[in-house]
Amino acid sequence: MKIELHKPILDLNDRLAAENRSLLDKHGIFVLNLMASPGAGKTSVILKTIELLRDRYHIAVIEGDIAGDIDSQRIREQGIPAVQINTGGACHLDSKMIRKALEFLDMNKLDILLIENVGNLVCPIDFSLGENARAMILSVPEGDDKPIKYPGIFETSSAIILNKTDVMPYFNFDEDAFVASVRLLNPAAMVFPLSTTTGNGVEHWIEWLVAQVESMRLT
Ligand code: MG
Ligand code: ZN
């Protein structure tokens, strides 16, 4: 019964996501849906990505949070357009919220749209936003067992960032075991161990993102 109640909502979401997709396609905008737990470093990864790609691409950000606009303020301080969505309790973004947020962005002047989803490893995966790719971030302090406990988000993500590798010595985190359990769920996923604090490994994430943007432009 629960599944029957849930399905019409998801169908509506998918339809609006497809509309978002064609609107964004028309403007040649690459859209990344970035998901993670609270505190994994979504905003830090976005800020680092902006720092390294802002001379090459026009970037904008949509920030999803239950409340507050601290993250979008941090993005705007960098001179980058950012639209804050406050879900007022909902633990994920949906395609209708994105459609609304797009009205506040100049899509003619945009190459990359980074969407920071609400901090949550579970239900954002059920709601397509019209993105070209999904990426997720796991941070070292969260533990290497998360692919076993939350398989869905690892299955749906094309890129998996392992953030805060600089604190690896202080945590009992088995990187090989982590990568092995990711591989079982999603053999095609790219895994990027990095630290936004030290900058180590960030270049591989940036190379991947640039390759995605450029391959979309060729089609
Ligand atoms: Mg954030
Ligand atoms: Zn939710």
PDB file of N, CA, C and O in Angstrom, residues 121-163:
ATOM      1  N   LEU A 121      21.680  10.356   3.125  1.00  0.00           N
ATOM      2  CA  LEU A 121      22.177   9.290   2.245  1.00  0.00           C
ATOM      3  C   LEU A 121      21.051   8.435   1.668  1.00  0.00           C
ATOM      4  O   LEU A 121      21.312   7.485   0.935  1.00  0.00           O
ATOM      5  N   VAL A 122      19.811   8.720   2.038  1.00  0.00           N
ATOM      6  CA  VAL A 122      18.735   7.779   1.705  1.00  0.00           C
ATOM      7  C   VAL A 122      17.802   8.287   0.598  1.00  0.00           C
ATOM      8  O   VAL A 122      17.903   7.866  -0.549  1.00  0.00           O
ATOM      9  N   CYS A 123      16.894   9.241   0.920  1.00  0.00           N
ATOM     10  CA  CYS A 123      15.839   9.491  -0.059  1.00  0.00           C
ATOM     11  C   CYS A 123      16.195  10.402  -1.232  1.00  0.00           C
ATOM     12  O   CYS A 123      15.476  10.358  -2.234  1.00  0.00           O
ATOM     13  N   PRO A 124      17.272  11.202  -1.209  1.00  0.00           N
ATOM     14  CA  PRO A 124      17.575  11.971  -2.438  1.00  0.00           C
ATOM     15  C   PRO A 124      17.724  11.078  -3.680  1.00  0.00           C
ATOM     16  O   PRO A 124      17.439  11.523  -4.792  1.00  0.00           O
ATOM     17  N   ILE A 125      18.109   9.831  -3.481  1.00  0.00           N
ATOM     18  CA  ILE A 125      18.356   8.968  -4.647  1.00  0.00           C
ATOM     19  C   ILE A 125      17.072   8.642  -5.402  1.00  0.00           C
ATOM     20  O   ILE A 125      17.114   8.298  -6.582  1.00  0.00           O
ATOM     21  N   ASP A 126      15.912   8.755  -4.748  1.00  0.00           N
ATOM     22  CA  ASP A 126      14.643   8.440  -5.418  1.00  0.00           C
ATOM     23  C   ASP A 126      14.115   9.594  -6.269  1.00  0.00           C
ATOM     24  O   ASP A 126      13.164   9.410  -7.028  1.00  0.00           O
ATOM     25  N   PHE A 127      14.722  10.781  -6.108  1.00  0.00           N
ATOM     26  CA  PHE A 127      14.173  11.970  -6.761  1.00  0.00           C
ATOM     27  C   PHE A 127      15.151  12.523  -7.786  1.00  0.00           C
ATOM     28  O   PHE A 127      16.101  13.236  -7.440  1.00  0.00           O
ATOM     29  N   SER A 128      14.897  12.209  -9.037  1.00  0.00           N
ATOM     30  CA  SER A 128      15.686  12.785 -10.122  1.00  0.00           C
ATOM     31  C   SER A 128      15.392  14.274 -10.197  1.00  0.00           C
ATOM     32  O   SER A 128      14.247  14.703  -9.986  1.00  0.00           O
ATOM     33  N   LEU A 129      16.422  15.057 -10.474  1.00  0.00           N
ATOM     34  CA  LEU A 129      16.247  16.513 -10.552  1.00  0.00           C
ATOM     35  C   LEU A 129      16.374  17.014 -11.985  1.00  0.00           C
ATOM     36  O   LEU A 129      16.173  18.187 -12.248  1.00  0.00           O
ATOM     37  N   GLY A 130      16.742  16.102 -12.894  1.00  0.00           N
ATOM     38  CA  GLY A 130      17.051  16.481 -14.262  1.00  0.00           C
ATOM     39  C   GLY A 130      18.548  16.616 -14.470  1.00  0.00           C
ATOM     40  O   GLY A 130      19.014  17.265 -15.396  1.00  0.00           O
ATOM     41  N   GLU A 131      19.325  15.986 -13.583  1.00  0.00           N
ATOM     42  CA  GLU A 131      20.777  16.100 -13.628  1.00  0.00           C
ATOM     43  C   GLU A 131      21.386  15.246 -14.735  1.00  0.00           C
ATOM     44  O   GLU A 131      20.788  14.265 -15.168  1.00  0.00           O
ATOM     45  N   ASN A 132      22.613  15.617 -15.149  1.00  0.00           N
ATOM     46  CA  ASN A 132      23.380  14.783 -16.078  1.00  0.00           C
ATOM     47  C   ASN A 132      24.108  13.673 -15.344  1.00  0.00           C
ATOM     48  O   ASN A 132      24.330  12.598 -15.903  1.00  0.00           O
ATOM     49  N   ALA A 133      24.541  13.968 -14.123  1.00  0.00           N
ATOM     50  CA  ALA A 133      25.289  12.966 -13.364  1.00  0.00           C
ATOM     51  C   ALA A 133      25.058  13.174 -11.870  1.00  0.00           C
ATOM     52  O   ALA A 133      24.751  14.274 -11.417  1.00  0.00           O
ATOM     53  N   ARG A 134      25.202  12.083 -11.151  1.00  0.00           N
ATOM     54  CA  ARG A 134      25.130  12.126  -9.689  1.00  0.00           C
ATOM     55  C   ARG A 134      26.503  11.827  -9.120  1.00  0.00           C
ATOM     56  O   ARG A 134      27.197  10.935  -9.583  1.00  0.00           O
ATOM     57  N   ALA A 135      26.842  12.587  -8.082  1.00  0.00           N
ATOM     58  CA  ALA A 135      28.065  12.288  -7.349  1.00  0.00           C
ATOM     59  C   ALA A 135      27.718  12.277  -5.873  1.00  0.00           C
ATOM     60  O   ALA A 135      26.773  12.937  -5.443  1.00  0.00           O
ATOM     61  N   MET A 136      28.450  11.498  -5.110  1.00  0.00           N
ATOM     62  CA  MET A 136      28.251  11.507  -3.676  1.00  0.00           C
ATOM     63  C   MET A 136      29.591  11.665  -2.977  1.00  0.00           C
ATOM     64  O   MET A 136      30.645  11.387  -3.547  1.00  0.00           O
ATOM     65  N   ILE A 137      29.514  12.138  -1.754  1.00  0.00           N
ATOM     66  CA  ILE A 137      30.716  12.301  -0.939  1.00  0.00           C
ATOM     67  C   ILE A 137      30.545  11.489   0.330  1.00  0.00           C
ATOM     68  O   ILE A 137      29.512  11.571   0.991  1.00  0.00           O
ATOM     69  N   LEU A 138      31.554  10.692   0.635  1.00  0.00           N
ATOM     70  CA  LEU A 138      31.645  10.082   1.959  1.00  0.00           C
ATOM     71  C   LEU A 138      32.902  10.652   2.602  1.00  0.00           C
ATOM     72  O   LEU A 138      33.930  10.764   1.940  1.00  0.00           O
ATOM     73  N   SER A 139      32.812  11.037   3.867  1.00  0.00           N
ATOM     74  CA  SER A 139      34.016  11.530   4.533  1.00  0.00           C
ATOM     75  C   SER A 139      34.553  10.437   5.454  1.00  0.00           C
ATOM     76  O   SER A 139      33.796   9.619   5.987  1.00  0.00           O
ATOM     77  N   VAL A 140      35.867  10.449   5.603  1.00  0.00           N
ATOM     78  CA  VAL A 140      36.562   9.408   6.368  1.00  0.00           C
ATOM     79  C   VAL A 140      35.953   9.165   7.763  1.00  0.00           C
ATOM     80  O   VAL A 140      35.734   8.014   8.145  1.00  0.00           O
ATOM     81  N   PRO A 141      35.619  10.245   8.532  1.00  0.00           N
ATOM     82  CA  PRO A 141      35.078   9.980   9.878  1.00  0.00           C
ATOM     83  C   PRO A 141      33.762   9.196   9.887  1.00  0.00           C
ATOM     84  O   PRO A 141      33.406   8.613  10.919  1.00  0.00           O
ATOM     85  N   GLU A 142      33.042   9.159   8.758  1.00  0.00           N
ATOM     86  CA  GLU A 142      31.769   8.426   8.718  1.00  0.00           C
ATOM     87  C   GLU A 142      31.965   6.908   8.723  1.00  0.00           C
ATOM     88  O   GLU A 142      31.030   6.175   9.048  1.00  0.00           O
ATOM     89  N   GLY A 143      33.147   6.448   8.333  1.00  0.00           N
ATOM     90  CA  GLY A 143      33.447   5.016   8.407  1.00  0.00           C
ATOM     91  C   GLY A 143      33.361   4.301   7.070  1.00  0.00           C
ATOM     92  O   GLY A 143      32.608   4.690   6.180  1.00  0.00           O
ATOM     93  N   ASP A 144      34.151   3.231   6.962  1.00  0.00           N
ATOM     94  CA  ASP A 144      34.258   2.506   5.690  1.00  0.00           C
ATOM     95  C   ASP A 144      33.103   1.534   5.449  1.00  0.00           C
ATOM     96  O   ASP A 144      33.025   0.890   4.403  1.00  0.00           O
ATOM     97  N   ASP A 145      32.185   1.429   6.433  1.00  0.00           N
ATOM     98  CA  ASP A 145      31.081   0.468   6.299  1.00  0.00           C
ATOM     99  C   ASP A 145      29.849   1.043   5.605  1.00  0.00           C
ATOM    100  O   ASP A 145      28.861   0.333   5.405  1.00  0.00           O
ATOM    101  N   LYS A 146      29.878   2.308   5.218  1.00  0.00           N
ATOM    102  CA  LYS A 146      28.684   2.954   4.680  1.00  0.00           C
ATOM    103  C   LYS A 146      28.154   2.328   3.386  1.00  0.00           C
ATOM    104  O   LYS A 146      26.924   2.273   3.200  1.00  0.00           O
ATOM    105  N   PRO A 147      29.009   1.827   2.468  1.00  0.00           N
ATOM    106  CA  PRO A 147      28.440   1.167   1.280  1.00  0.00           C
ATOM    107  C   PRO A 147      27.578  -0.042   1.643  1.00  0.00           C
ATOM    108  O   PRO A 147      26.596  -0.345   0.962  1.00  0.00           O
ATOM    109  N   ILE A 148      27.928  -0.705   2.722  1.00  0.00           N
ATOM    110  CA  ILE A 148      27.150  -1.877   3.141  1.00  0.00           C
ATOM    111  C   ILE A 148      25.822  -1.444   3.747  1.00  0.00           C
ATOM    112  O   ILE A 148      24.787  -2.073   3.519  1.00  0.00           O
ATOM    113  N   LYS A 149      25.838  -0.321   4.473  1.00  0.00           N
ATOM    114  CA  LYS A 149      24.622   0.140   5.155  1.00  0.00           C
ATOM    115  C   LYS A 149      23.694   0.961   4.264  1.00  0.00           C
ATOM    116  O   LYS A 149      22.488   0.980   4.481  1.00  0.00           O
ATOM    117  N   TYR A 150      24.275   1.684   3.297  1.00  0.00           N
ATOM    118  CA  TYR A 150      23.481   2.564   2.422  1.00  0.00           C
ATOM    119  C   TYR A 150      23.816   2.270   0.955  1.00  0.00           C
ATOM    120  O   TYR A 150      24.357   3.134   0.251  1.00  0.00           O
ATOM    121  N   PRO A 151      23.504   1.059   0.484  1.00  0.00           N
ATOM    122  CA  PRO A 151      23.962   0.675  -0.868  1.00  0.00           C
ATOM    123  C   PRO A 151      23.400   1.559  -1.985  1.00  0.00           C
ATOM    124  O   PRO A 151      24.091   1.816  -2.970  1.00  0.00           O
ATOM    125  N   GLY A 152      22.164   2.039  -1.819  1.00  0.00           N
ATOM    126  CA  GLY A 152      21.494   2.750  -2.921  1.00  0.00           C
ATOM    127  C   GLY A 152      22.252   3.946  -3.439  1.00  0.00           C
ATOM    128  O   GLY A 152      22.358   4.149  -4.655  1.00  0.00           O
ATOM    129  N   ILE A 153      22.788   4.743  -2.551  1.00  0.00           N
ATOM    130  CA  ILE A 153      23.450   5.975  -2.986  1.00  0.00           C
ATOM    131  C   ILE A 153      24.773   5.663  -3.691  1.00  0.00           C
ATOM    132  O   ILE A 153      25.193   6.380  -4.604  1.00  0.00           O
ATOM    133  N   PHE A 154      25.414   4.556  -3.305  1.00  0.00           N
ATOM    134  CA  PHE A 154      26.656   4.156  -3.984  1.00  0.00           C
ATOM    135  C   PHE A 154      26.351   3.559  -5.359  1.00  0.00           C
ATOM    136  O   PHE A 154      27.126   3.715  -6.291  1.00  0.00           O
ATOM    137  N   GLU A 155      25.187   2.901  -5.464  1.00  0.00           N
ATOM    138  CA  GLU A 155      24.796   2.313  -6.754  1.00  0.00           C
ATOM    139  C   GLU A 155      24.443   3.373  -7.784  1.00  0.00           C
ATOM    140  O   GLU A 155      24.694   3.221  -8.972  1.00  0.00           O
ATOM    141  N   THR A 156      23.847   4.487  -7.322  1.00  0.00           N
ATOM    142  CA  THR A 156      23.306   5.476  -8.251  1.00  0.00           C
ATOM    143  C   THR A 156      24.322   6.551  -8.647  1.00  0.00           C
ATOM    144  O   THR A 156      24.069   7.318  -9.575  1.00  0.00           O
ATOM    145  N   SER A 157      25.463   6.605  -7.958  1.00  0.00           N
ATOM    146  CA  SER A 157      26.423   7.695  -8.183  1.00  0.00           C
ATOM    147  C   SER A 157      27.503   7.297  -9.181  1.00  0.00           C
ATOM    148  O   SER A 157      28.101   6.236  -9.057  1.00  0.00           O
ATOM    149  N   SER A 158      27.744   8.168 -10.159  1.00  0.00           N
ATOM    150  CA  SER A 158      28.809   7.903 -11.141  1.00  0.00           C
ATOM    151  C   SER A 158      30.177   8.203 -10.555  1.00  0.00           C
ATOM    152  O   SER A 158      31.172   7.626 -10.968  1.00  0.00           O
ATOM    153  N   ALA A 159      30.204   9.153  -9.619  1.00  0.00           N
ATOM    154  CA  ALA A 159      31.467   9.506  -8.979  1.00  0.00           C
ATOM    155  C   ALA A 159      31.276   9.481  -7.475  1.00  0.00           C
ATOM    156  O   ALA A 159      30.270   9.953  -6.960  1.00  0.00           O
ATOM    157  N   ILE A 160      32.253   8.893  -6.789  1.00  0.00           N
ATOM    158  CA  ILE A 160      32.204   8.791  -5.333  1.00  0.00           C
ATOM    159  C   ILE A 160      33.475   9.430  -4.774  1.00  0.00           C
ATOM    160  O   ILE A 160      34.579   8.944  -5.017  1.00  0.00           O
ATOM    161  N   ILE A 161      33.272  10.547  -4.087  1.00  0.00           N
ATOM    162  CA  ILE A 161      34.399  11.261  -3.485  1.00  0.00           C
ATOM    163  C   ILE A 161      34.585  10.750  -2.061  1.00  0.00           C
ATOM    164  O   ILE A 161      33.629  10.711  -1.283  1.00  0.00           O
ATOM    165  N   LEU A 162      35.810  10.353  -1.749  1.00  0.00           N
ATOM    166  CA  LEU A 162      36.149  10.021  -0.362  1.00  0.00           C
ATOM    167  C   LEU A 162      36.900  11.220   0.194  1.00  0.00           C
ATOM    168  O   LEU A 162      38.079  11.430  -0.125  1.00  0.00           O
ATOM    169  N   ASN A 163      36.191  12.033   0.989  1.00  0.00           N
ATOM    170  CA  ASN A 163      36.745  13.310   1.454  1.00  0.00           C
ATOM    171  C   ASN A 163      37.394  13.169   2.837  1.00  0.00           C
ATOM    172  O   ASN A 163      37.139  12.201   3.547  1.00  0.00           O
TER     173      ASN A 163
END
